[in-house]
Every structure is written in structure tokens, then in C-alpha cells.
Amino acid sequence: MKIAFLADPLAGFKTYKDSTYAMMAEAARRGHAIYAFEQSDMALNDGIVSASAARITLTGEADDWFRAAPPAETPLTDFDAIIERKDPPFDMEYVYGTYLLELAEKRGARVFNRPSAIRDNNEKLAIAQFSEFTAPTLVTSSEARLRAFHARHEDVIFKPLDGMGGAGIFRVKADGLNLGSVIETLSENGGRTIMAQRFIADIDKGDKRILVIGGKPVPYALARVPQPGEVRGNLAAGGTGVAQPLTARDLEIAETLGPILAKRGLLLVGLDVIGDFLTEVNVTSPTCFQEIMQQTGFDVAAMFIDAIEQDVARSENV
């Protein structure tokens, strides 16, 4: 197969932990041709969406890890699969990219995850569709509502709806210290909608990333344990990743959500769970493949490429 990765610049990859690299390496090991392009490389011309895409050869080296052939303008329908791995911010440029991918999809391109599904499932707001698994949550731009929520629950996490890697997350305890400042800053004085969630004390045991591929959970989660004095377990915020088998509650959440999300065209999803509560549904570029593989031996990338191959084969047989 010809597999194209829409990703951020390859030169910035940290191959020892990058999940996209793990996908590429597994696909190449199976003999698939690997291509890469960035969002800015796409164009719509006379109804055809193409990209200036380069064929990639992996060297096996840690730093100088790839060779790229000269890029060539290629209709996206020429690829057997396009894997969307661009990181947030989920800004309007990101949205425009999903529109282009969707136009290509209408002409027969196979895109994973489905562009419309990425747009329609905000990584923070999507949990509202599964409220049976969530802690008390409020989404609003109203300072009065946010203050009332804090008064009711006393220990509250506030966060933006478009952040990643733990950026912009604040905890305000019962004393309300800096409550006004946090609300004003995150909501931009009432001009921006944000999320508030009752603090979940089990964060000290880790913010678990549960990967779901083709509707089925990977049997291990990566618990991202915060540093002392931190409430953010995100690896980007200094958390330590500890792989562990899924609990009964983890399985209940993953097995309930997995088939629903897969039916929407979300082949790969990262569910974030703290204690017994679902906190986020990550659909843009979920990570933690390599950490789970290194600690447990379970080959997440192989499970992912299996799912890609099976989906493409089903499409070709329709």
C-alpha cells in the first residue's frame, strides 16, 4: 500500500517516543510505501485535492532517521490510506485542513481519522455525550456560572477547550485563591468558553491514556503520574508514564465508547481517564504507543497498522 502521513515537520520528531514514527516504522517493516506531507502542502485545484508529498525511507538511526525523495504533487486519491497526525492547536487552519481532506474523501480518498469526525468531536466537549462516565462538569463563558460551580464543588479544575499537553490547566481549591484571575484569564473576560470539572483526587495515581483502535481497547493504559506539587499528569508537563493493565472500569468505558466512536470514523482514539472518570476523548493525534510497547511488549503500532490494512481491504471489496 501507499500510506501518506499528514504530520508536523519530520525533523522535529523524537523517534524514541513518537507514536507517528512507530506507525511509520511498522508500515515500512511490512513493505508499505511511506509518504509524508504537512497541512500547508495541500491544495485544492479544479476540484482535486492534492499534496506536495515526499516518499520517505527510514534509516533506522535515532537522529538522522529518514531520507526524503523530492516531493511530488500527488492527488490524495492516489494513496491507499492517509493518516491524519497533525498536532493541535485546533485552530481555523486545522479546520480548513479537515475540509480539504473531506473533499478528497468524497472522491475516494481514505482518511484516518475521518475529517468530519475530528471536527465534530471536540476533545474536551465530547465527554458530554457520555455523562454516565464523567465527574461533574460545566462548560460556559459565564463568570457567575463558573463561580457558582466552584462554590458548589470547592475543589475545581479549569481548562481551555482547545489546549493540549496540559497547557492552561488550573486547579482552584476551596479557599478560592486566584479564582477570579483564573476565570478572567482562561475565559478572556467572558469572551471565551471554557470547561470546569470537579477535581478528581485519583490524579495522584495518574491520568490514564487508554488507546482504542478500530473500536477495541489496547489492553494496557499509560498512567501519566504528575510530578510532586503538580496536578497535570501530561508527559509534556513532566508527568511520568507507567503502563498498567486496564481496570474493570477502564474496560467498561473503553468497550462502551469504542464501537460508537469507530462507527463515526474514528479509527484511533485516546481516552483519558482519572480514577473512574472519563475526562477527555482525544481524536487528533493520540500518543503513548511507544511507552506502552517498551514497558509491556504489546505492539500498539502493529495493532494500528492491522486496523488500517483491514479497513482498506474492506473498502476495496465493497
PDB file of C-alpha atoms in Angstrom, residues 7-292:
ATOM      1  CA  ALA A   7       2.103  15.337  10.074  1.00  0.00           C
ATOM      2  CA  ASP A   8       4.091  18.157  11.579  1.00  0.00           C
ATOM      3  CA  PRO A   9       7.696  18.588  10.340  1.00  0.00           C
ATOM      4  CA  LEU A  10       9.522  15.266  10.472  1.00  0.00           C
ATOM      5  CA  ALA A  11      12.732  16.924  11.618  1.00  0.00           C
ATOM      6  CA  GLY A  12      11.063  17.660  14.957  1.00  0.00           C
ATOM      7  CA  PHE A  13      10.214  14.022  15.731  1.00  0.00           C
ATOM      8  CA  LYS A  14      11.691  12.393  18.832  1.00  0.00           C
ATOM      9  CA  THR A  15      11.821   8.881  17.433  1.00  0.00           C
ATOM     10  CA  TYR A  16      12.314   7.177  20.802  1.00  0.00           C
ATOM     11  CA  LYS A  17       8.803   8.186  21.857  1.00  0.00           C
ATOM     12  CA  ASP A  18       6.898   9.450  18.815  1.00  0.00           C
ATOM     13  CA  SER A  19       3.765   7.445  18.023  1.00  0.00           C
ATOM     14  CA  THR A  20       3.656   8.597  14.383  1.00  0.00           C
ATOM     15  CA  TYR A  21       7.202   7.317  13.932  1.00  0.00           C
ATOM     16  CA  ALA A  22       6.139   3.967  15.407  1.00  0.00           C
ATOM     17  CA  MET A  23       3.303   3.795  12.865  1.00  0.00           C
ATOM     18  CA  MET A  24       5.691   4.612  10.016  1.00  0.00           C
ATOM     19  CA  ALA A  25       8.254   2.039  11.153  1.00  0.00           C
ATOM     20  CA  GLU A  26       5.653  -0.725  11.395  1.00  0.00           C
ATOM     21  CA  ALA A  27       4.159   0.140   7.999  1.00  0.00           C
ATOM     22  CA  ALA A  28       7.622   0.184   6.405  1.00  0.00           C
ATOM     23  CA  ARG A  29       8.508  -3.144   8.062  1.00  0.00           C
ATOM     24  CA  ARG A  30       5.518  -4.668   6.272  1.00  0.00           C
ATOM     25  CA  GLY A  31       6.682  -3.324   2.921  1.00  0.00           C
ATOM     26  CA  HIS A  32       4.251  -0.431   2.550  1.00  0.00           C
ATOM     27  CA  ALA A  33       5.459   2.726   0.788  1.00  0.00           C
ATOM     28  CA  ILE A  34       5.575   5.684   3.194  1.00  0.00           C
ATOM     29  CA  TYR A  35       4.902   9.294   2.211  1.00  0.00           C
ATOM     30  CA  ALA A  36       4.703  12.470   4.274  1.00  0.00           C
ATOM     31  CA  PHE A  37       3.342  15.961   3.839  1.00  0.00           C
ATOM     32  CA  GLU A  38       2.318  18.893   6.011  1.00  0.00           C
ATOM     33  CA  GLN A  39      -1.016  20.675   6.070  1.00  0.00           C
ATOM     34  CA  SER A  40       0.444  23.642   4.179  1.00  0.00           C
ATOM     35  CA  ASP A  41       1.446  21.245   1.379  1.00  0.00           C
ATOM     36  CA  MET A  42      -2.206  20.612   0.448  1.00  0.00           C
ATOM     37  CA  ALA A  43      -4.081  22.470  -2.267  1.00  0.00           C
ATOM     38  CA  LEU A  44      -7.488  22.381  -3.959  1.00  0.00           C
ATOM     39  CA  ASN A  45      -7.311  22.959  -7.712  1.00  0.00           C
ATOM     40  CA  ASP A  46     -10.263  22.472 -10.078  1.00  0.00           C
ATOM     41  CA  GLY A  47     -11.991  20.253  -7.539  1.00  0.00           C
ATOM     42  CA  ILE A  48      -8.976  17.987  -6.945  1.00  0.00           C
ATOM     43  CA  VAL A  49      -7.196  17.981  -3.586  1.00  0.00           C
ATOM     44  CA  SER A  50      -3.509  17.189  -3.880  1.00  0.00           C
ATOM     45  CA  ALA A  51      -0.420  17.480  -1.731  1.00  0.00           C
ATOM     46  CA  SER A  52       3.255  18.036  -2.358  1.00  0.00           C
ATOM     47  CA  ALA A  53       4.199  14.733  -0.763  1.00  0.00           C
ATOM     48  CA  ALA A  54       7.632  13.156  -0.362  1.00  0.00           C
ATOM     49  CA  ARG A  55       8.339   9.457  -0.265  1.00  0.00           C
ATOM     50  CA  ILE A  56      10.124   8.608   2.986  1.00  0.00           C
ATOM     51  CA  THR A  57      12.726   5.946   3.612  1.00  0.00           C
ATOM     52  CA  LEU A  58      13.588   5.093   7.216  1.00  0.00           C
ATOM     53  CA  THR A  59      17.276   4.737   8.049  1.00  0.00           C
ATOM     54  CA  GLY A  60      16.983   3.027  11.415  1.00  0.00           C
ATOM     55  CA  GLU A  61      19.103   5.734  13.023  1.00  0.00           C
ATOM     56  CA  ALA A  62      17.875   7.576  16.110  1.00  0.00           C
ATOM     57  CA  ASP A  63      18.610  11.113  14.905  1.00  0.00           C
ATOM     58  CA  ASP A  64      19.151  11.119  11.149  1.00  0.00           C
ATOM     59  CA  TRP A  65      16.176   8.806  10.881  1.00  0.00           C
ATOM     60  CA  PHE A  66      14.747   9.385   7.412  1.00  0.00           C
ATOM     61  CA  ARG A  67      15.552  10.178   3.819  1.00  0.00           C
ATOM     62  CA  ALA A  68      13.038  12.101   1.751  1.00  0.00           C
ATOM     63  CA  ALA A  69      12.792  11.929  -2.020  1.00  0.00           C
ATOM     64  CA  PRO A  70      11.964  15.181  -3.850  1.00  0.00           C
ATOM     65  CA  PRO A  71       8.286  15.962  -3.181  1.00  0.00           C
ATOM     66  CA  ALA A  72       5.817  15.485  -5.998  1.00  0.00           C
ATOM     67  CA  GLU A  73       2.327  16.922  -6.419  1.00  0.00           C
ATOM     68  CA  THR A  74       0.038  13.956  -5.833  1.00  0.00           C
ATOM     69  CA  PRO A  75      -3.774  13.716  -5.751  1.00  0.00           C
ATOM     70  CA  LEU A  76      -4.766  12.419  -2.334  1.00  0.00           C
ATOM     71  CA  THR A  77      -6.844   9.727  -4.028  1.00  0.00           C
ATOM     72  CA  ASP A  78      -3.587   8.160  -5.262  1.00  0.00           C
ATOM     73  CA  PHE A  79      -2.797   6.982  -1.733  1.00  0.00           C
ATOM     74  CA  ASP A  80      -4.344   3.843  -0.274  1.00  0.00           C
ATOM     75  CA  ALA A  81      -4.539   5.481   3.156  1.00  0.00           C
ATOM     76  CA  ILE A  82      -3.947   8.957   4.563  1.00  0.00           C
ATOM     77  CA  ILE A  83      -3.244   9.117   8.279  1.00  0.00           C
ATOM     78  CA  GLU A  84      -4.016  12.487   9.887  1.00  0.00           C
ATOM     79  CA  ARG A  85      -1.396  13.088  12.571  1.00  0.00           C
ATOM     80  CA  LYS A  86      -1.169  16.853  12.786  1.00  0.00           C
ATOM     81  CA  ASP A  87      -1.000  18.053  16.371  1.00  0.00           C
ATOM     82  CA  PRO A  88      -3.237  20.822  17.683  1.00  0.00           C
ATOM     83  CA  PRO A  89      -3.777  23.759  18.111  1.00  0.00           C
ATOM     84  CA  PHE A  90      -7.175  23.023  16.658  1.00  0.00           C
ATOM     85  CA  ASP A  91      -7.493  26.448  15.078  1.00  0.00           C
ATOM     86  CA  MET A  92      -9.202  27.517  11.862  1.00  0.00           C
ATOM     87  CA  GLU A  93      -6.207  26.394   9.803  1.00  0.00           C
ATOM     88  CA  TYR A  94      -6.686  22.928  11.244  1.00  0.00           C
ATOM     89  CA  VAL A  95     -10.385  23.106  10.368  1.00  0.00           C
ATOM     90  CA  TYR A  96      -9.606  24.200   6.799  1.00  0.00           C
ATOM     91  CA  GLY A  97      -7.310  21.189   6.542  1.00  0.00           C
ATOM     92  CA  THR A  98     -10.160  18.875   7.520  1.00  0.00           C
ATOM     93  CA  TYR A  99     -12.346  20.475   4.834  1.00  0.00           C
ATOM     94  CA  LEU A 100      -9.721  19.707   2.186  1.00  0.00           C
ATOM     95  CA  LEU A 101      -9.347  16.156   3.436  1.00  0.00           C
ATOM     96  CA  GLU A 102     -13.104  15.716   3.394  1.00  0.00           C
ATOM     97  CA  LEU A 103     -13.284  16.893  -0.227  1.00  0.00           C
ATOM     98  CA  ALA A 104     -10.624  14.328  -1.101  1.00  0.00           C
ATOM     99  CA  GLU A 105     -12.578  11.717   0.834  1.00  0.00           C
ATOM    100  CA  LYS A 106     -15.660  12.394  -1.275  1.00  0.00           C
ATOM    101  CA  ARG A 107     -13.600  11.487  -4.352  1.00  0.00           C
ATOM    102  CA  GLY A 108     -12.477   8.214  -2.825  1.00  0.00           C
ATOM    103  CA  ALA A 109      -9.541   9.015  -0.548  1.00  0.00           C
ATOM    104  CA  ARG A 110      -9.376   7.013   2.688  1.00  0.00           C
ATOM    105  CA  VAL A 111      -8.534   9.261   5.635  1.00  0.00           C
ATOM    106  CA  PHE A 112      -7.952   8.099   9.217  1.00  0.00           C
ATOM    107  CA  ASN A 113      -9.383   9.578  11.400  1.00  0.00           C
ATOM    108  CA  ARG A 114     -12.315  10.773   9.307  1.00  0.00           C
ATOM    109  CA  PRO A 115     -12.009  14.571   8.918  1.00  0.00           C
ATOM    110  CA  SER A 116     -15.642  15.313   9.776  1.00  0.00           C
ATOM    111  CA  ALA A 117     -15.384  13.136  12.890  1.00  0.00           C
ATOM    112  CA  ILE A 118     -12.310  15.047  14.058  1.00  0.00           C
ATOM    113  CA  ARG A 119     -14.228  18.316  13.652  1.00  0.00           C
ATOM    114  CA  ASP A 120     -17.375  17.051  15.328  1.00  0.00           C
ATOM    115  CA  ASN A 121     -15.733  15.544  18.404  1.00  0.00           C
ATOM    116  CA  ASN A 122     -14.015  18.275  20.374  1.00  0.00           C
ATOM    117  CA  GLU A 123     -11.534  16.538  22.640  1.00  0.00           C
ATOM    118  CA  LYS A 124     -12.877  18.193  25.786  1.00  0.00           C
ATOM    119  CA  LEU A 125     -16.581  18.562  24.936  1.00  0.00           C
ATOM    120  CA  ALA A 126     -17.030  15.033  23.559  1.00  0.00           C
ATOM    121  CA  ILE A 127     -17.214  13.649  27.099  1.00  0.00           C
ATOM    122  CA  ALA A 128     -20.631  15.302  27.472  1.00  0.00           C
ATOM    123  CA  GLN A 129     -22.041  12.583  25.202  1.00  0.00           C
ATOM    124  CA  PHE A 130     -21.057  10.011  27.832  1.00  0.00           C
ATOM    125  CA  SER A 131     -22.044  11.743  31.052  1.00  0.00           C
ATOM    126  CA  GLU A 132     -22.521   8.432  32.864  1.00  0.00           C
ATOM    127  CA  PHE A 133     -18.732   8.189  32.970  1.00  0.00           C
ATOM    128  CA  THR A 134     -17.820  11.778  33.875  1.00  0.00           C
ATOM    129  CA  ALA A 135     -17.310  13.819  37.013  1.00  0.00           C
ATOM    130  CA  PRO A 136     -19.460  16.956  37.432  1.00  0.00           C
ATOM    131  CA  THR A 137     -18.577  19.264  34.540  1.00  0.00           C
ATOM    132  CA  LEU A 138     -19.544  22.756  33.434  1.00  0.00           C
ATOM    133  CA  VAL A 139     -18.877  24.389  30.053  1.00  0.00           C
ATOM    134  CA  THR A 140     -19.560  28.109  29.836  1.00  0.00           C
ATOM    135  CA  SER A 141     -18.057  31.559  29.380  1.00  0.00           C
ATOM    136  CA  SER A 142     -20.106  32.987  32.273  1.00  0.00           C
ATOM    137  CA  GLU A 143     -18.089  34.085  35.290  1.00  0.00           C
ATOM    138  CA  ALA A 144     -21.169  33.827  37.508  1.00  0.00           C
ATOM    139  CA  ARG A 145     -21.777  30.213  36.494  1.00  0.00           C
ATOM    140  CA  LEU A 146     -18.110  29.318  36.933  1.00  0.00           C
ATOM    141  CA  ARG A 147     -18.039  30.895  40.386  1.00  0.00           C
ATOM    142  CA  ALA A 148     -21.237  29.074  41.366  1.00  0.00           C
ATOM    143  CA  PHE A 149     -19.750  25.765  40.174  1.00  0.00           C
ATOM    144  CA  HIS A 150     -16.678  26.360  42.299  1.00  0.00           C
ATOM    145  CA  ALA A 151     -18.790  27.275  45.308  1.00  0.00           C
ATOM    146  CA  ARG A 152     -20.714  24.014  44.932  1.00  0.00           C
ATOM    147  CA  HIS A 153     -17.732  21.682  44.405  1.00  0.00           C
ATOM    148  CA  GLU A 154     -14.980  23.726  46.158  1.00  0.00           C
ATOM    149  CA  ASP A 155     -12.039  21.929  44.510  1.00  0.00           C
ATOM    150  CA  VAL A 156     -12.184  22.521  40.747  1.00  0.00           C
ATOM    151  CA  ILE A 157     -10.059  22.168  37.607  1.00  0.00           C
ATOM    152  CA  PHE A 158     -10.430  24.900  34.991  1.00  0.00           C
ATOM    153  CA  LYS A 159      -9.143  24.422  31.430  1.00  0.00           C
ATOM    154  CA  PRO A 160      -9.482  25.734  27.869  1.00  0.00           C
ATOM    155  CA  LEU A 161     -11.384  23.717  25.276  1.00  0.00           C
ATOM    156  CA  ASP A 162      -8.596  23.827  22.695  1.00  0.00           C
ATOM    157  CA  GLY A 163      -5.467  23.053  24.724  1.00  0.00           C
ATOM    158  CA  MET A 164      -3.123  20.084  24.569  1.00  0.00           C
ATOM    159  CA  GLY A 165      -0.305  18.690  26.669  1.00  0.00           C
ATOM    160  CA  GLY A 166      -1.734  20.118  29.885  1.00  0.00           C
ATOM    161  CA  ALA A 167      -1.425  23.735  28.748  1.00  0.00           C
ATOM    162  CA  GLY A 168      -3.698  26.205  30.520  1.00  0.00           C
ATOM    163  CA  ILE A 169      -4.954  23.841  33.251  1.00  0.00           C
ATOM    164  CA  PHE A 170      -5.540  25.392  36.683  1.00  0.00           C
ATOM    165  CA  ARG A 171      -6.716  23.960  39.993  1.00  0.00           C
ATOM    166  CA  VAL A 172      -8.580  26.204  42.429  1.00  0.00           C
ATOM    167  CA  LYS A 173      -9.143  24.752  45.902  1.00  0.00           C
ATOM    168  CA  ALA A 174     -11.812  25.548  48.476  1.00  0.00           C
ATOM    169  CA  ASP A 175     -10.125  28.797  49.570  1.00  0.00           C
ATOM    170  CA  GLY A 176     -10.819  30.223  46.088  1.00  0.00           C
ATOM    171  CA  LEU A 177      -7.316  31.672  45.839  1.00  0.00           C
ATOM    172  CA  ASN A 178      -6.894  33.301  42.402  1.00  0.00           C
ATOM    173  CA  LEU A 179     -10.359  32.108  41.284  1.00  0.00           C
ATOM    174  CA  GLY A 180     -11.195  35.443  39.683  1.00  0.00           C
ATOM    175  CA  SER A 181      -7.852  35.694  37.937  1.00  0.00           C
ATOM    176  CA  VAL A 182      -8.075  32.150  36.574  1.00  0.00           C
ATOM    177  CA  ILE A 183     -11.594  32.676  35.245  1.00  0.00           C
ATOM    178  CA  GLU A 184     -10.752  36.054  33.717  1.00  0.00           C
ATOM    179  CA  THR A 185      -7.582  34.723  32.074  1.00  0.00           C
ATOM    180  CA  LEU A 186      -8.993  31.498  30.649  1.00  0.00           C
ATOM    181  CA  SER A 187     -12.333  32.968  29.578  1.00  0.00           C
ATOM    182  CA  GLU A 188     -10.722  36.177  28.308  1.00  0.00           C
ATOM    183  CA  ASN A 189     -13.119  38.168  30.468  1.00  0.00           C
ATOM    184  CA  GLY A 190     -16.170  36.224  29.356  1.00  0.00           C
ATOM    185  CA  GLY A 191     -15.330  36.152  25.660  1.00  0.00           C
ATOM    186  CA  ARG A 192     -14.215  32.536  25.519  1.00  0.00           C
ATOM    187  CA  THR A 193     -15.960  29.308  26.535  1.00  0.00           C
ATOM    188  CA  ILE A 194     -14.004  27.108  28.972  1.00  0.00           C
ATOM    189  CA  MET A 195     -14.506  23.933  30.996  1.00  0.00           C
ATOM    190  CA  ALA A 196     -14.677  23.394  34.747  1.00  0.00           C
ATOM    191  CA  GLN A 197     -14.557  19.927  36.312  1.00  0.00           C
ATOM    192  CA  ARG A 198     -14.734  18.790  39.892  1.00  0.00           C
ATOM    193  CA  PHE A 199     -11.207  17.865  40.965  1.00  0.00           C
ATOM    194  CA  ILE A 200     -10.586  14.102  40.922  1.00  0.00           C
ATOM    195  CA  ALA A 201      -8.241  13.145  43.763  1.00  0.00           C
ATOM    196  CA  ASP A 202      -7.113   9.987  41.975  1.00  0.00           C
ATOM    197  CA  ILE A 203      -4.915  12.129  39.733  1.00  0.00           C
ATOM    198  CA  ASP A 204      -2.090  11.209  42.121  1.00  0.00           C
ATOM    199  CA  LYS A 205      -2.337   7.679  40.688  1.00  0.00           C
ATOM    200  CA  GLY A 206      -2.086   9.025  37.165  1.00  0.00           C
ATOM    201  CA  ASP A 207      -4.057  10.404  34.239  1.00  0.00           C
ATOM    202  CA  LYS A 208      -4.607   7.193  32.268  1.00  0.00           C
ATOM    203  CA  ARG A 209      -4.402   7.210  28.478  1.00  0.00           C
ATOM    204  CA  ILE A 210      -6.460   4.335  27.084  1.00  0.00           C
ATOM    205  CA  LEU A 211      -5.946   3.744  23.376  1.00  0.00           C
ATOM    206  CA  VAL A 212      -8.856   2.391  21.345  1.00  0.00           C
ATOM    207  CA  ILE A 213      -8.119   1.131  17.826  1.00  0.00           C
ATOM    208  CA  GLY A 214     -10.881   0.075  15.457  1.00  0.00           C
ATOM    209  CA  GLY A 215     -13.307   0.113  18.366  1.00  0.00           C
ATOM    210  CA  LYS A 216     -11.177  -2.224  20.512  1.00  0.00           C
ATOM    211  CA  PRO A 217      -9.101  -1.160  23.522  1.00  0.00           C
ATOM    212  CA  VAL A 218      -5.380  -1.748  23.798  1.00  0.00           C
ATOM    213  CA  PRO A 219      -5.132  -3.969  26.935  1.00  0.00           C
ATOM    214  CA  TYR A 220      -2.745  -1.581  28.715  1.00  0.00           C
ATOM    215  CA  ALA A 221      -3.164   2.066  29.676  1.00  0.00           C
ATOM    216  CA  LEU A 222      -0.365   4.531  30.239  1.00  0.00           C
ATOM    217  CA  ALA A 223      -0.908   6.200  33.616  1.00  0.00           C
ATOM    218  CA  ARG A 224       0.780   9.594  33.428  1.00  0.00           C
ATOM    219  CA  VAL A 225       1.680  10.374  37.029  1.00  0.00           C
ATOM    220  CA  PRO A 226       2.165  14.058  37.935  1.00  0.00           C
ATOM    221  CA  GLN A 227       5.351  15.363  39.479  1.00  0.00           C
ATOM    222  CA  PRO A 228       5.106  16.320  43.168  1.00  0.00           C
ATOM    223  CA  GLY A 229       3.150  19.548  43.523  1.00  0.00           C
ATOM    224  CA  GLU A 230       1.576  19.212  40.055  1.00  0.00           C
ATOM    225  CA  VAL A 231      -1.999  18.392  39.051  1.00  0.00           C
ATOM    226  CA  ARG A 232      -1.142  17.705  35.397  1.00  0.00           C
ATOM    227  CA  GLY A 233      -0.035  14.217  34.501  1.00  0.00           C
ATOM    228  CA  ASN A 234       0.627  15.008  30.839  1.00  0.00           C
ATOM    229  CA  LEU A 235       4.033  13.802  29.673  1.00  0.00           C
ATOM    230  CA  ALA A 236       4.556  17.221  28.063  1.00  0.00           C
ATOM    231  CA  ALA A 237       4.113  18.744  31.543  1.00  0.00           C
ATOM    232  CA  GLY A 238       6.707  16.452  33.131  1.00  0.00           C
ATOM    233  CA  GLY A 239       4.497  13.512  34.113  1.00  0.00           C
ATOM    234  CA  THR A 240       5.947  10.016  34.361  1.00  0.00           C
ATOM    235  CA  GLY A 241       4.346   7.333  32.193  1.00  0.00           C
ATOM    236  CA  VAL A 242       3.602   3.992  33.884  1.00  0.00           C
ATOM    237  CA  ALA A 243       1.979   1.265  31.778  1.00  0.00           C
ATOM    238  CA  GLN A 244      -0.604  -0.869  33.557  1.00  0.00           C
ATOM    239  CA  PRO A 245      -3.382  -3.324  32.657  1.00  0.00           C
ATOM    240  CA  LEU A 246      -6.825  -1.850  32.176  1.00  0.00           C
ATOM    241  CA  THR A 247      -9.069  -1.978  35.225  1.00  0.00           C
ATOM    242  CA  ALA A 248     -12.641  -3.245  35.062  1.00  0.00           C
ATOM    243  CA  ARG A 249     -13.846   0.372  34.970  1.00  0.00           C
ATOM    244  CA  ASP A 250     -11.340   1.255  32.231  1.00  0.00           C
ATOM    245  CA  LEU A 251     -12.661  -1.644  30.158  1.00  0.00           C
ATOM    246  CA  GLU A 252     -16.263  -0.630  30.770  1.00  0.00           C
ATOM    247  CA  ILE A 253     -15.565   2.874  29.466  1.00  0.00           C
ATOM    248  CA  ALA A 254     -13.458   1.745  26.506  1.00  0.00           C
ATOM    249  CA  GLU A 255     -15.788  -1.055  25.433  1.00  0.00           C
ATOM    250  CA  THR A 256     -18.805   1.259  25.632  1.00  0.00           C
ATOM    251  CA  LEU A 257     -17.269   4.154  23.717  1.00  0.00           C
ATOM    252  CA  GLY A 258     -15.097   2.166  21.300  1.00  0.00           C
ATOM    253  CA  PRO A 259     -17.754   0.846  18.902  1.00  0.00           C
ATOM    254  CA  ILE A 260     -19.643   4.165  18.945  1.00  0.00           C
ATOM    255  CA  LEU A 261     -16.559   6.193  18.045  1.00  0.00           C
ATOM    256  CA  ALA A 262     -15.352   3.664  15.469  1.00  0.00           C
ATOM    257  CA  LYS A 263     -18.718   3.851  13.706  1.00  0.00           C
ATOM    258  CA  ARG A 264     -18.178   7.609  13.356  1.00  0.00           C
ATOM    259  CA  GLY A 265     -14.902   7.022  11.530  1.00  0.00           C
ATOM    260  CA  LEU A 266     -12.557   7.434  14.480  1.00  0.00           C
ATOM    261  CA  LEU A 267     -10.150   4.550  13.957  1.00  0.00           C
ATOM    262  CA  LEU A 268      -7.770   5.711  16.688  1.00  0.00           C
ATOM    263  CA  VAL A 269      -8.927   7.362  19.900  1.00  0.00           C
ATOM    264  CA  GLY A 270      -7.144   8.176  23.139  1.00  0.00           C
ATOM    265  CA  LEU A 271      -9.477   8.153  26.134  1.00  0.00           C
ATOM    266  CA  ASP A 272      -8.218   9.994  29.201  1.00  0.00           C
ATOM    267  CA  VAL A 273      -9.441   8.540  32.484  1.00  0.00           C
ATOM    268  CA  ILE A 274      -8.649   9.694  36.011  1.00  0.00           C
ATOM    269  CA  GLY A 275      -9.748   7.220  38.652  1.00  0.00           C
ATOM    270  CA  ASP A 276     -13.166   6.056  37.451  1.00  0.00           C
ATOM    271  CA  PHE A 277     -13.956   9.150  35.383  1.00  0.00           C
ATOM    272  CA  LEU A 278     -13.616   9.947  31.686  1.00  0.00           C
ATOM    273  CA  THR A 279     -12.033  13.393  31.234  1.00  0.00           C
ATOM    274  CA  GLU A 280     -11.182  13.691  27.515  1.00  0.00           C
ATOM    275  CA  VAL A 281     -11.672  11.938  24.162  1.00  0.00           C
ATOM    276  CA  ASN A 282      -8.554  12.572  22.061  1.00  0.00           C
ATOM    277  CA  VAL A 283      -9.104  12.249  18.301  1.00  0.00           C
ATOM    278  CA  THR A 284      -6.456  14.426  16.613  1.00  0.00           C
ATOM    279  CA  SER A 285      -3.127  12.659  17.190  1.00  0.00           C
ATOM    280  CA  PRO A 286      -3.294  10.320  20.217  1.00  0.00           C
ATOM    281  CA  THR A 287       0.074   9.215  21.534  1.00  0.00           C
ATOM    282  CA  CYS A 288       1.675   6.744  24.013  1.00  0.00           C
ATOM    283  CA  PHE A 289       2.259   3.895  21.522  1.00  0.00           C
ATOM    284  CA  GLN A 290       5.942   3.540  22.299  1.00  0.00           C
ATOM    285  CA  GLU A 291       5.732   3.915  26.064  1.00  0.00           C
ATOM    286  CA  ILE A 292       3.204   1.064  26.256  1.00  0.00           C
TER     287      ILE A 292
END
